[in-house]
Structures are given as C-alpha cells and as structure tokens.
Backbone as JSON, one array per atom type, in Angstrom:
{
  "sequence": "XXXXXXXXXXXXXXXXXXXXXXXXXXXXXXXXXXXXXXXXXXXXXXXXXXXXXXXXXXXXXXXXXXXXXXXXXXXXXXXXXXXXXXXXXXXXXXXXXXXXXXXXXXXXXXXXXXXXXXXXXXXXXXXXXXXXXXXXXXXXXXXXXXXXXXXXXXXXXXXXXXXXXXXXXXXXXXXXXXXXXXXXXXXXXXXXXXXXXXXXXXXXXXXXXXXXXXXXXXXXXXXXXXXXXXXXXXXXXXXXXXXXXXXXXXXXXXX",
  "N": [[15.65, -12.58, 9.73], [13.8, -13.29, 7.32], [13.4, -12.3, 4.92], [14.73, -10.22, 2.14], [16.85, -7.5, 0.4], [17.48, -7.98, -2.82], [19.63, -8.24, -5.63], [18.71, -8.73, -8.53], [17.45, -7.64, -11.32], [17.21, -5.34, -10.01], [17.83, -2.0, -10.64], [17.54, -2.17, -13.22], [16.34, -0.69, -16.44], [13.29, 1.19, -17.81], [10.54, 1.62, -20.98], [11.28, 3.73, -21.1], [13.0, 4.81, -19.83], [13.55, 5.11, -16.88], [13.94, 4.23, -14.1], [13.7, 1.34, -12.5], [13.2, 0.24, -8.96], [14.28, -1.01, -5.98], [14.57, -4.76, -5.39], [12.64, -6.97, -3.01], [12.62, -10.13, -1.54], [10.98, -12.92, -0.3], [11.39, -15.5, 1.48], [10.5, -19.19, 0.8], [9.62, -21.18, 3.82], [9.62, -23.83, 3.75], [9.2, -26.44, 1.42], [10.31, -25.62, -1.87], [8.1, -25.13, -3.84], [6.76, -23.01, -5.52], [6.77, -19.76, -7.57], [5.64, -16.36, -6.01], [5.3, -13.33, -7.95], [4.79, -10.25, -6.42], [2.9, -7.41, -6.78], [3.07, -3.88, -5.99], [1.17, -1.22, -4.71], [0.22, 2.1, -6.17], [2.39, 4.85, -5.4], [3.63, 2.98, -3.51], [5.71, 0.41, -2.66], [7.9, -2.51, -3.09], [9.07, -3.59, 0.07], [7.4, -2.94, 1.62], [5.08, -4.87, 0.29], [6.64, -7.0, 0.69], [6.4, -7.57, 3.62], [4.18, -7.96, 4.37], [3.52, -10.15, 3.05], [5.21, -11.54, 4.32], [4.02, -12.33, 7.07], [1.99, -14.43, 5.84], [0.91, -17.75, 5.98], [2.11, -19.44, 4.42], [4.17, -22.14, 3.2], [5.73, -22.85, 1.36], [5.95, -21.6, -0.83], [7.87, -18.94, -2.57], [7.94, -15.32, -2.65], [8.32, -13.25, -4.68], [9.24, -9.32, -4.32], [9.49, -6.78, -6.57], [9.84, -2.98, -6.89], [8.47, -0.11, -8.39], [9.35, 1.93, -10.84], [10.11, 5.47, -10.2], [8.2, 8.14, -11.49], [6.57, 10.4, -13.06], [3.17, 11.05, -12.98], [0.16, 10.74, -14.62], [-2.46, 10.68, -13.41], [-1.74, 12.39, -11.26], [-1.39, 14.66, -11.53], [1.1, 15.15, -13.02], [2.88, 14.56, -11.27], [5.73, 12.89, -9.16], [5.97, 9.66, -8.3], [6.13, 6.21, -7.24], [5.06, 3.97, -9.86], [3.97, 1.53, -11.9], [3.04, 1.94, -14.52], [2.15, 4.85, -16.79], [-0.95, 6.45, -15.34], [-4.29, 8.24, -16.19], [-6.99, 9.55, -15.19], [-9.27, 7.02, -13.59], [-11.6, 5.58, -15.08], [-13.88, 4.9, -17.5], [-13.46, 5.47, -20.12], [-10.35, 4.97, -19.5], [-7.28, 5.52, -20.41], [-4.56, 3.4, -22.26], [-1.5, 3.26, -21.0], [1.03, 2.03, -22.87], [3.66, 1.2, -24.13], [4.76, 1.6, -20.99], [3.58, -0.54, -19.8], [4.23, -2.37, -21.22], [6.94, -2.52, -20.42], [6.87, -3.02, -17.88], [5.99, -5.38, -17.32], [7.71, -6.68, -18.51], [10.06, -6.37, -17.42], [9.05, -8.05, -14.84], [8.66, -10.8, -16.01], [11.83, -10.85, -16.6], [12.39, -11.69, -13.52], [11.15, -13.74, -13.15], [12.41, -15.36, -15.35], [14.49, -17.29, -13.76], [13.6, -18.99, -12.53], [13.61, -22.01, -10.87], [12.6, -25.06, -13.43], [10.88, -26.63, -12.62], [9.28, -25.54, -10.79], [6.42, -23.93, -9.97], [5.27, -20.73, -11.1], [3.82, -17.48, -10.96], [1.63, -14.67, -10.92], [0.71, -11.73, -8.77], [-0.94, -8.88, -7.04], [-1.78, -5.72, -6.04], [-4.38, -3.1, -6.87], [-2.82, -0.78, -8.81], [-1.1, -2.7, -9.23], [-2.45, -5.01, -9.6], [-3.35, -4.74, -11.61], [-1.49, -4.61, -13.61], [-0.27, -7.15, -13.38], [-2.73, -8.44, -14.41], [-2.57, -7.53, -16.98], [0.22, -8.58, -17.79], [-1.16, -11.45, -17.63], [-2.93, -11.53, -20.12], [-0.61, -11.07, -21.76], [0.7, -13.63, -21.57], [-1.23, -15.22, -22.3], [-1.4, -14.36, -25.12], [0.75, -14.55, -26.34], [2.98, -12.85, -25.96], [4.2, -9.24, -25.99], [2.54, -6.05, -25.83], [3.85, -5.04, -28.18], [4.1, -6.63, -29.41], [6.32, -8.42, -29.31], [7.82, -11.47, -28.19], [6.61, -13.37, -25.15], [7.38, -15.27, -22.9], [6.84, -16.5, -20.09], [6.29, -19.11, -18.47], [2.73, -18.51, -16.96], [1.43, -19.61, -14.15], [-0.54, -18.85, -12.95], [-2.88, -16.16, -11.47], [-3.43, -12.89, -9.32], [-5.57, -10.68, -8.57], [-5.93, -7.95, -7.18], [-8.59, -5.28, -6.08], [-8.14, -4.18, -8.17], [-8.03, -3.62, -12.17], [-8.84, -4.36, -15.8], [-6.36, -3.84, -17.94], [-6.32, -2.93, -21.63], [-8.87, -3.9, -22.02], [-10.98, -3.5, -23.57], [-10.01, -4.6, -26.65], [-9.52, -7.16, -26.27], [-10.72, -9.12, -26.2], [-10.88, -10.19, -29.29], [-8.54, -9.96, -29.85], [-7.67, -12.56, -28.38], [-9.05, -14.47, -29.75], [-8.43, -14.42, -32.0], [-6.4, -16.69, -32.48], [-5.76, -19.81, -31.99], [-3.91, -21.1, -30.14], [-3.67, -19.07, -28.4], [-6.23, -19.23, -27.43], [-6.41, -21.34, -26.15], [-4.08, -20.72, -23.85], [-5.31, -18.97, -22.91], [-7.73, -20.17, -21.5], [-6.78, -21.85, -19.71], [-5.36, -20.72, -17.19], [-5.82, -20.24, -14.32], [-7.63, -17.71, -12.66], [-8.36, -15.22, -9.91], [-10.0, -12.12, -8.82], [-10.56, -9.98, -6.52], [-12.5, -7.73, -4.81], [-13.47, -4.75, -3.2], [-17.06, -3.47, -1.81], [-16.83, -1.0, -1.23], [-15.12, 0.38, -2.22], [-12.94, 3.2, -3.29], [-11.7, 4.26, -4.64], [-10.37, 2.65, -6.79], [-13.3, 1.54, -8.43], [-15.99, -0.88, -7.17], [-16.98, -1.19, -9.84], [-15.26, -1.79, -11.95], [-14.22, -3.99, -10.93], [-15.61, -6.03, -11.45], [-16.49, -5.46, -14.1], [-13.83, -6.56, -15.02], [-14.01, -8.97, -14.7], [-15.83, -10.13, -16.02], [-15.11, -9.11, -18.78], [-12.65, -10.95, -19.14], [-13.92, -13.61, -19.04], [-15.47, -13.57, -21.25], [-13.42, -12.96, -23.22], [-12.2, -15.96, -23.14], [-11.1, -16.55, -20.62], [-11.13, -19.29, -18.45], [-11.54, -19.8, -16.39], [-11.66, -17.97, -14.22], [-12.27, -16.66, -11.11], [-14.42, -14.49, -8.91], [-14.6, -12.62, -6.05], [-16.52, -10.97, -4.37], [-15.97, -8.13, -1.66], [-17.62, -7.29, 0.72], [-18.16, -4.11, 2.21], [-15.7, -3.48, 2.31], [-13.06, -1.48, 1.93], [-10.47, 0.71, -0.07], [-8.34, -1.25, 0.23], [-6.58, -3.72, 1.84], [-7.09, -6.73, 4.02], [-6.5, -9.17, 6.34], [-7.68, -11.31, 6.43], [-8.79, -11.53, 3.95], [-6.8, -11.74, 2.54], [-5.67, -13.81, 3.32], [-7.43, -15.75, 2.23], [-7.27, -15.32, -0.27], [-4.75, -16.47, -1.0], [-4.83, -19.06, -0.2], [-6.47, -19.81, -1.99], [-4.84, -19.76, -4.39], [-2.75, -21.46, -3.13], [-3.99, -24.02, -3.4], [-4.84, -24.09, -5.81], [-2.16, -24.07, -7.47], [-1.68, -26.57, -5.99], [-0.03, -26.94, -3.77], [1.87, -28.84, -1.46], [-0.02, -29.28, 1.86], [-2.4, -27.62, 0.99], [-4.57, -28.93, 0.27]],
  "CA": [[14.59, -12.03, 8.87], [13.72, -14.32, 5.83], [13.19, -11.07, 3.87], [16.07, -9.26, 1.99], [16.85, -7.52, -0.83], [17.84, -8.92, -3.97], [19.94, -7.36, -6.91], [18.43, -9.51, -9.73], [16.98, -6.72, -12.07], [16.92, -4.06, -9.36], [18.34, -0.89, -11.35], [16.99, -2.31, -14.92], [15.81, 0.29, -16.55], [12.23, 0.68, -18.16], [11.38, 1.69, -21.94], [11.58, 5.43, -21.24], [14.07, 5.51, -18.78], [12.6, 5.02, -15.86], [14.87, 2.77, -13.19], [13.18, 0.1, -11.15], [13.68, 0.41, -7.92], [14.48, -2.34, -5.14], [13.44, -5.85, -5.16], [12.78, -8.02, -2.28], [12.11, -11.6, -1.63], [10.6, -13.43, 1.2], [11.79, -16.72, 0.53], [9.54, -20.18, 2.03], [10.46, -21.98, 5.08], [9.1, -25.15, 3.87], [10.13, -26.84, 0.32], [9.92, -24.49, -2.52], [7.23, -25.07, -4.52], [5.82, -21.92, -6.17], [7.17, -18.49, -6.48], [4.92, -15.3, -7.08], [5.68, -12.2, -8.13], [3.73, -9.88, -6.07], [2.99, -6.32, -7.36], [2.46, -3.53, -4.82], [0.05, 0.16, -5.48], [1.0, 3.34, -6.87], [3.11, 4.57, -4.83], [3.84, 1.89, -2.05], [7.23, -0.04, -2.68], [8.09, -3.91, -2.81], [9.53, -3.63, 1.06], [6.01, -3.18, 2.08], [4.5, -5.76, -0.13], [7.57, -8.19, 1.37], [6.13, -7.28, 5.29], [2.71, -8.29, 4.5], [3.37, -11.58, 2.95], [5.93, -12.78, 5.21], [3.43, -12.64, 7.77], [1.46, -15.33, 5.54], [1.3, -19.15, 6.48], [2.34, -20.67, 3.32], [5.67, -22.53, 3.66], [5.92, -23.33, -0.09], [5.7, -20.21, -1.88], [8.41, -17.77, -2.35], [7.45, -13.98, -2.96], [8.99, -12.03, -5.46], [8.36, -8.07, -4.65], [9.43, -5.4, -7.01], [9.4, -1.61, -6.64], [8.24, 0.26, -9.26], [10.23, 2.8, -11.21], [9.08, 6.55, -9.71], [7.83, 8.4, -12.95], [5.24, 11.16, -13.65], [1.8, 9.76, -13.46], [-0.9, 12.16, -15.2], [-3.65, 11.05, -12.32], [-1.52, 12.91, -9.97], [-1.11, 15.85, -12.08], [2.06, 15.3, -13.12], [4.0, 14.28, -9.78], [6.23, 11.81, -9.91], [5.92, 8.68, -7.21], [6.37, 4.93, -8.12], [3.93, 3.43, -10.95], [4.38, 0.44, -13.23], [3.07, 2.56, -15.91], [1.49, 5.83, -16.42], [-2.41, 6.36, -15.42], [-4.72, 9.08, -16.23], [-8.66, 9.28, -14.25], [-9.37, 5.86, -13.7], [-12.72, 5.64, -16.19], [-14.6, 4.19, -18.44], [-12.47, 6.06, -21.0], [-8.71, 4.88, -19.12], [-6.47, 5.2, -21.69], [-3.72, 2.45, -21.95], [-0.23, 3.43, -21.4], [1.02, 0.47, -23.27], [5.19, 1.06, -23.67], [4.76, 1.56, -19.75], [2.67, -2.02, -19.25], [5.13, -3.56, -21.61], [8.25, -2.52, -19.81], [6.92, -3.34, -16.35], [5.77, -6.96, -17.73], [9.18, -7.17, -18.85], [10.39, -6.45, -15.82], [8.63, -9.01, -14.02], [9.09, -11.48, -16.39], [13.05, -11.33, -16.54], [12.36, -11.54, -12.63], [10.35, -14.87, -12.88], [13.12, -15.87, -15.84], [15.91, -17.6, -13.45], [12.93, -19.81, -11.6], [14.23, -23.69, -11.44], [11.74, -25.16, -14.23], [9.93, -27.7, -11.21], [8.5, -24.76, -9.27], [5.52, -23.28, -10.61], [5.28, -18.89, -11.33], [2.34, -16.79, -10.82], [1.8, -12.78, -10.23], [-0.16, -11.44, -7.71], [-0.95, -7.51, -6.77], [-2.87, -5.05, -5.47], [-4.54, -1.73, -7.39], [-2.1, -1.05, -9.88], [-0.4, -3.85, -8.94], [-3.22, -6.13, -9.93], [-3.66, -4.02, -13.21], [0.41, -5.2, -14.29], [-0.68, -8.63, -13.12], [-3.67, -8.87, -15.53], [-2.22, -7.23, -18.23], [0.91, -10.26, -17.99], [-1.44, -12.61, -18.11], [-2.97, -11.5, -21.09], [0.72, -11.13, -22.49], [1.5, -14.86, -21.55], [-2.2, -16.15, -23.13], [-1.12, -13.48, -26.51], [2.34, -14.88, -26.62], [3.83, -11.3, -26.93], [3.56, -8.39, -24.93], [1.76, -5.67, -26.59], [4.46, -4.31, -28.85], [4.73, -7.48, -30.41], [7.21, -8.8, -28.4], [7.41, -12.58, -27.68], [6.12, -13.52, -23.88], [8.0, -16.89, -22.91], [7.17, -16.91, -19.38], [4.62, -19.95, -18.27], [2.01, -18.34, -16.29], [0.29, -20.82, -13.77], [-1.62, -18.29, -12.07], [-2.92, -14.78, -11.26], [-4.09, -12.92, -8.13], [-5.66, -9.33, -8.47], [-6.73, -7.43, -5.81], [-8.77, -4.29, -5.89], [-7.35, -3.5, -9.75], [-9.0, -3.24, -13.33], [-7.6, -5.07, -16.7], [-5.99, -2.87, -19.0], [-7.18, -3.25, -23.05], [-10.06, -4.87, -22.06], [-11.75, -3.73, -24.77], [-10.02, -5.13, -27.85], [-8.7, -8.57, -25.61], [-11.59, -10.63, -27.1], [-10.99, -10.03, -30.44], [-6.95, -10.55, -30.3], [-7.39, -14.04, -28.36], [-10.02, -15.16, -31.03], [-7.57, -14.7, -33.54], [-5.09, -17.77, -32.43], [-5.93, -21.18, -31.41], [-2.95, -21.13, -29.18], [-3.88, -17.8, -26.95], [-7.81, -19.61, -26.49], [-6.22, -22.43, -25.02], [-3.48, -20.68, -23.16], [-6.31, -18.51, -22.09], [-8.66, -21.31, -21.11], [-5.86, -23.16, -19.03], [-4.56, -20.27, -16.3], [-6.68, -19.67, -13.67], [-7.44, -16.14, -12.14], [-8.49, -15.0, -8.98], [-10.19, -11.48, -8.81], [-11.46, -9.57, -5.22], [-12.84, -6.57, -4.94], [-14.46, -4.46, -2.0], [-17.77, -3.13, -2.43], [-16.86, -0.02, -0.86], [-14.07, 0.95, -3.19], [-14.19, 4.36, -3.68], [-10.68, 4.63, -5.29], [-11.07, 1.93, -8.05], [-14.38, 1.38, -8.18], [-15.96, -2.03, -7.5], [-17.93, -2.1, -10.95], [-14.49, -2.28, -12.84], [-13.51, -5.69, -10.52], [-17.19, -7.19, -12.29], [-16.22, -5.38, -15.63], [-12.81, -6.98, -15.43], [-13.5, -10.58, -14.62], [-16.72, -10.31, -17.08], [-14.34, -9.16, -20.21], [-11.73, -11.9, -18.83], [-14.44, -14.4, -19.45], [-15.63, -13.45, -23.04], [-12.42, -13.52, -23.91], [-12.46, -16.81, -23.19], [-10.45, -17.08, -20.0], [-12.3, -19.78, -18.51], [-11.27, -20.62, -14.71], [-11.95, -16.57, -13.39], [-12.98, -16.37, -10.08], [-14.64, -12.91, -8.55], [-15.05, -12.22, -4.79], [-16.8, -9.47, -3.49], [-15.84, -8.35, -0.09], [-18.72, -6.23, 1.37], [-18.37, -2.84, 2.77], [-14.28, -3.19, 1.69], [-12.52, 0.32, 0.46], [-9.32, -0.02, -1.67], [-7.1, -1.91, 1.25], [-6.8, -5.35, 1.85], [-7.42, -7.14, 4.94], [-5.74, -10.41, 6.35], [-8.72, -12.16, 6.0], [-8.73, -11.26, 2.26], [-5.09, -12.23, 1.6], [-5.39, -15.36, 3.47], [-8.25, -16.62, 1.61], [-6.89, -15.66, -1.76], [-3.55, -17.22, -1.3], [-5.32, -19.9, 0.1], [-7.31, -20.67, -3.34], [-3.37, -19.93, -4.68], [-1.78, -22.66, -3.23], [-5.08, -25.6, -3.78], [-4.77, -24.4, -7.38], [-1.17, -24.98, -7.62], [-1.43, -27.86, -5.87], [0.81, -27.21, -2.84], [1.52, -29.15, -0.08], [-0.78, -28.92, 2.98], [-3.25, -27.11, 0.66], [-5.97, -29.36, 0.08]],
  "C": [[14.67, -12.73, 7.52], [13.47, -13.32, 4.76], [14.2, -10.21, 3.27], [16.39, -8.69, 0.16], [18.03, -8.18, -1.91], [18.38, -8.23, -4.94], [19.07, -7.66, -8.43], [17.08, -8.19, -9.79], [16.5, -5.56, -11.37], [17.93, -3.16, -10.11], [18.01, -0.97, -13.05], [16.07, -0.81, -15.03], [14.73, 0.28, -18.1], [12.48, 1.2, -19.75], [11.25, 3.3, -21.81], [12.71, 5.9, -20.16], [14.29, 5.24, -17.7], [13.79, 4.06, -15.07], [13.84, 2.06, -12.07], [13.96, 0.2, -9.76], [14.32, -1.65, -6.87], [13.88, -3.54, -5.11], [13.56, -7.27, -3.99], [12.13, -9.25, -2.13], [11.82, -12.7, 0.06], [10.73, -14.98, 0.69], [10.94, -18.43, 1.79], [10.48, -20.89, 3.13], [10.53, -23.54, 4.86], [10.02, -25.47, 1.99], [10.24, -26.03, -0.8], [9.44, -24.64, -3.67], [6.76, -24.25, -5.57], [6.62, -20.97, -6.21], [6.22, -17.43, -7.64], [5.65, -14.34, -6.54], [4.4, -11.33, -7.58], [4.22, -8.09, -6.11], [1.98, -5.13, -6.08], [1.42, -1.8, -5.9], [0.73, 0.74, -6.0], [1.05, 3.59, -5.64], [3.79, 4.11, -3.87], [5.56, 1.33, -2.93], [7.0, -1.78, -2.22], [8.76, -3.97, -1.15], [7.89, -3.85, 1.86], [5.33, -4.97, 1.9], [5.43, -7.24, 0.74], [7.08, -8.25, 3.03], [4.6, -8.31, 5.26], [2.91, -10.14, 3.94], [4.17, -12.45, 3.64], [5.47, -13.12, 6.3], [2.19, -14.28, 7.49], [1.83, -16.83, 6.12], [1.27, -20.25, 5.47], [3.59, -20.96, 3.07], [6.46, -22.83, 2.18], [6.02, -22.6, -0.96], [6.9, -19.25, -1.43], [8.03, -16.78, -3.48], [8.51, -13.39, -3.24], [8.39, -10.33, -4.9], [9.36, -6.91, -5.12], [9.26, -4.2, -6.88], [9.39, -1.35, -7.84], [8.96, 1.36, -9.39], [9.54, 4.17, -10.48], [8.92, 7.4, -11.53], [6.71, 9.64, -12.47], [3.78, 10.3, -13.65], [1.16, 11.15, -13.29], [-2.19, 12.03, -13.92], [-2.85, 12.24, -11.35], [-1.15, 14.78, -10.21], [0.4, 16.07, -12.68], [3.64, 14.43, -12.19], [4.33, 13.2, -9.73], [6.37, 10.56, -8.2], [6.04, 7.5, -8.17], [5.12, 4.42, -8.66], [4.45, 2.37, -11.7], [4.4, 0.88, -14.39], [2.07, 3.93, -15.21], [-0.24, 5.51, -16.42], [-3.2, 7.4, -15.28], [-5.86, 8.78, -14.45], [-8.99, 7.82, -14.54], [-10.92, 5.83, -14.04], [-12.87, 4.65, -16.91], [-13.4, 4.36, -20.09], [-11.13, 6.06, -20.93], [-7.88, 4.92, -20.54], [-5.09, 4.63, -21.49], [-2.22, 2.7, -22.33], [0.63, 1.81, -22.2], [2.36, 0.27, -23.73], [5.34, 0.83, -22.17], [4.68, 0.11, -18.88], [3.66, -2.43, -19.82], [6.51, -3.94, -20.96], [8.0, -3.47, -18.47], [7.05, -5.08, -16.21], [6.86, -7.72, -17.97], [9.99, -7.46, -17.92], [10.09, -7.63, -15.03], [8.74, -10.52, -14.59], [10.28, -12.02, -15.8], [13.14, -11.7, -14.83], [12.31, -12.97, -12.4], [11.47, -16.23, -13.93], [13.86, -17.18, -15.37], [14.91, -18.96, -12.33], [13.52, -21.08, -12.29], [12.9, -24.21, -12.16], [10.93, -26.16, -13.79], [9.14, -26.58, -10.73], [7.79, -23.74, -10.34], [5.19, -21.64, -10.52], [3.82, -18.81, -11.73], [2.66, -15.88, -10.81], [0.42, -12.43, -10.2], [-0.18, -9.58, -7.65], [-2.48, -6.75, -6.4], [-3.16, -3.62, -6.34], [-3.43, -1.53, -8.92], [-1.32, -2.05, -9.85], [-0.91, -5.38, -9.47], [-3.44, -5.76, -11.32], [-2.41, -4.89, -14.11], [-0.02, -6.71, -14.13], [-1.36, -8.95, -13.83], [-3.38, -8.93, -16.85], [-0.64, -8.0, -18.4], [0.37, -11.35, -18.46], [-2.29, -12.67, -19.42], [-1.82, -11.58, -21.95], [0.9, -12.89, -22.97], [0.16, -15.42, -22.2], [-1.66, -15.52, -24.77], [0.05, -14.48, -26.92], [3.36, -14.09, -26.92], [3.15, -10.58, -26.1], [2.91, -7.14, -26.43], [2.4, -4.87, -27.79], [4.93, -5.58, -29.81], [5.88, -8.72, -30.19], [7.6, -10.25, -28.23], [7.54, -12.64, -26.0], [6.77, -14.74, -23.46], [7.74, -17.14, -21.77], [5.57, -17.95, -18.99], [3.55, -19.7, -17.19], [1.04, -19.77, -15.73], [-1.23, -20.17, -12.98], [-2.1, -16.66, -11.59], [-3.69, -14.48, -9.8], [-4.22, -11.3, -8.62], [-6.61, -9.09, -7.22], [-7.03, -5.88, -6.23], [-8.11, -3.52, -7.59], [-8.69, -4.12, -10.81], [-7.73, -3.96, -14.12], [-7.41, -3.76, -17.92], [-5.97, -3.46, -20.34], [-7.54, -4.17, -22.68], [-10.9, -4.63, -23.21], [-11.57, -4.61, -26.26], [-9.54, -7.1, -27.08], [-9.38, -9.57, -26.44], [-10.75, -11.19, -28.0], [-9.33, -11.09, -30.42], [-7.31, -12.14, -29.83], [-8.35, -14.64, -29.07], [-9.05, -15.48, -32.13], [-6.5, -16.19, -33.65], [-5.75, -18.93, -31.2], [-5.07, -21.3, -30.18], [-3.32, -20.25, -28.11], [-5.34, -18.86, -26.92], [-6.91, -20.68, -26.12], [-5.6, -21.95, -24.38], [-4.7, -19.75, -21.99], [-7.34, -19.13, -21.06], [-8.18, -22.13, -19.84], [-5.08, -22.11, -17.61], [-5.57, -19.63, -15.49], [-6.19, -18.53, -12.99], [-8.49, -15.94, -11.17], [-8.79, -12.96, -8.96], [-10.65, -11.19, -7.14], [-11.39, -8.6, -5.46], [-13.56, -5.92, -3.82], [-15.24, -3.6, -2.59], [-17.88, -1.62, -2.37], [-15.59, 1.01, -1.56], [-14.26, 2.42, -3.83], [-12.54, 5.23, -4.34], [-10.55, 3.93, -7.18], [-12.09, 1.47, -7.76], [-14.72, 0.12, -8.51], [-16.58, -3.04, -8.6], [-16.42, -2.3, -11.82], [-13.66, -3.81, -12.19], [-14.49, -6.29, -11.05], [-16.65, -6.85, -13.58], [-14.53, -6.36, -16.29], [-12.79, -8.26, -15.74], [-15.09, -10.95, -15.77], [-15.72, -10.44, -18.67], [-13.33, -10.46, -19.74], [-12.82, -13.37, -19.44], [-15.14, -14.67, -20.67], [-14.4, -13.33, -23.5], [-11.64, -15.23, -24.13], [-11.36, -17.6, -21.88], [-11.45, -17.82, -19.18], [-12.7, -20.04, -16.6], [-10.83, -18.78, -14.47], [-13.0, -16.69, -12.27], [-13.01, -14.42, -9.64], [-15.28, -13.13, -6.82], [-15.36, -11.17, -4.96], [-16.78, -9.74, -2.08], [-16.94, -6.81, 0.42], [-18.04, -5.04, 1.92], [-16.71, -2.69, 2.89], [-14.24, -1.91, 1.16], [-11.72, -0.74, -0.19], [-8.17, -0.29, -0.39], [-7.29, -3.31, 0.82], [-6.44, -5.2, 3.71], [-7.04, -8.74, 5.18], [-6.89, -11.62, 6.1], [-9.1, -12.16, 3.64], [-7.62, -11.69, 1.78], [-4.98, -13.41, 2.3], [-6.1, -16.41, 2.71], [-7.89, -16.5, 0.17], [-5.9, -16.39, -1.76], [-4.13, -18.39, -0.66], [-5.98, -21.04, -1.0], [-5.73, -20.51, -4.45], [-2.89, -21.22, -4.78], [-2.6, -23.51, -3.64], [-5.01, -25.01, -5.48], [-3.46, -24.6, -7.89], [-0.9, -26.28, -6.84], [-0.22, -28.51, -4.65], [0.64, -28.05, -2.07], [1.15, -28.85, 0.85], [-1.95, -28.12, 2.1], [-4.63, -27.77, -0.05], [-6.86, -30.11, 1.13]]
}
C-alpha cells in the first residue's frame, strides 16, 4: 500500500488548542515531481482524502493529506467534528474565522516546509477543504497570513473543489496595496469546479469566488461548472482537474 501515515506535524497543535489529527501521504510511483497538499470536508479525515487520490493516474505527484483538528463548529450548533476552522451558515454574510484559517494555513504550510526545493507545491481540497486552499493562496500572494504573519511558502498552484474564498470582500483592496502581492497574484494559477446542483455550498459562491479572485487581480483562474453536480466529487471531475494540475506544472506525460 503506497499510502501510510506520516508523523511530520501530526499532533501540532492549532492557535486555540485544537490538535491536528493524522496525516497521510500517498507517495508517486513515477519520479517525484510535484507534491500537493490535499484538504479534505468538514468532517471527513485525510485517510479518506489519501483512498481517493491513490486511485489517480499521476505517477509524479505526491499527496500530502491532513486531518483536521475536531473543534466546535457553530454551523453544527456547537458539535464538535473535524474543521480547519470554525464556520457559521454558509451566506452572503459568512463571517471569517480568521485565527482558525491562520492556524490551519500554518499547518499546511510547515507540512509543504521540508519539500526538496526542485519539486514544485500546490494545495488542493474539497468544501472546506477548498476554502483553506484559497485562503493559502491568498496568504502566499499577501506574503503573511492574516495576522500579519510572514507566508514563505512558494505556491505553484491551487485546486478547489465545491468551496467558497474566505475575505473575499476586502482581498482586492489588500493586493492593490503591494506591487509584490499583484504579481505574486498574477503568476499562480487556480483551478475552481463547482456542481450546479450544490445544494450544500451553493454553486453561485464557486462564480462569486473565482469572479472576486479575478478583480483582485489573480489572473490565470479557471471555473468549471459541472451540471446537475451536488456537493461530491466524481472521478471524472478529479481526473480532469488534476489533469489541468499536472499540464500546468509541467509534468511528465502531461502534455
């Protein structure tokens, strides 16, 4: 089984407390090119996320997957299952846990830290999973996570699935302010899908996401819609995104 877990920052603990759970790694068969960090739902578990991509047919890519700390999350009334961060009613009005996002980012970072500096890092996810993923790669165009922080890790790439970007509203504004975030912004392409049948996150916040992504001036955002899709994914959906994955890093066999 090419899948196993991994100690590296399994038991870190978030900034309220919180312990990260298990993290496994599906590691390539072929040379090792790439590695993403791939972020699973509320409450699903990186063991999962490790099943589904080792079924993939990309020999070049190894998959980071993380579990998320278990925590309180206010959608659920309280009840505590695994989350990256906390999330009320998913709205117009979301309000942005933003110690929560910074920890998790952190998390995934120090994860992506120990990569040999040849092999190109990305992060990938699904639902909230794609939410932590967006809100990184705003970190790594900012240069700082949202507490101020500095961001050091070199994003080459993003993959959301079925998720929303968290402070989308003020994003413009901050990467306006620095020459450095519009180009880092400008230079990391992103990969959005969404099904139209989404009836958990709804599929106008996968248009509202990759719309604000592009007034902010990220410039290389792609948006699928997958027709009559809920909030799953489908192998046809994860083959074709990691598919536009590897031809944008540039793997072998991918063009």
């Amino acid at each position: 089984m090419s899948y196993s877990h991994q100690n590296m920052g399994s038991g870190s603990r978030s900034a309220r407390g919180y312990e990260f759970g298990r993290t496994y790694v599906v590691r390539p068969k072929g040379k090792h090119q790439a590695t993403i960090v791939w972020l699973h739902g509320l409450g699903d578990n990186g063991s999962s996320s490790s099943q589904l991509l080792e079924s993939l047919p990309f020999p070049n890519i190894k998959w980071i997957c993380p579990t998320a700390p278990s925590r309180p999350v206010s959608l659920l009334g309280g009840f505590p299952c695994t989350a990256w961060f906390d999330v009320g009613e998913i709205s117009e009005d979301l309000h942005d846990d933003i110690e929560g996002l910074d920890a998790s980012a952190a998390h995934i970072a120090n994860l992506l830290s120990t990569e040999p500096t040849d092999v190109k890092v990305g992060i990938g996810g699904f639902s909230m999973g794609a939410a932590i993923a967006l809100y990184s790669t705003t970190c790594y165009a900012l240069g700082r996570y949202g507490t101020g922080q500095p961001y050091t890790i070199n994003l080459r790439a993003t993959v959301g699935l079925s998720g929303w970007l968290p402070g989308w509203r003020s994003l413009r504004s901050k990467i306006e302010r620095s020459n450095e975030a519009t180009r880092r912004a400008a230079s990391i392409p992103i990969i959005l899908a969404h099904g139209t049948s989404d009836d958990v996150v709804p599929y106008s916040f996968g248009e509202k996401s990759a719309h604000s992504l592009g007034m902010a001036g990220f410039r290389q955002v792609v948006f699928k819609p997958y027709e009559g899709l809920g909030h799953y994914t489908v192998p046809k959906e994860m083959e074709e995104v990691v598919h536009w994955l590897a031809s944008r890093l540039g793997l072998d066999g991918s063009r």
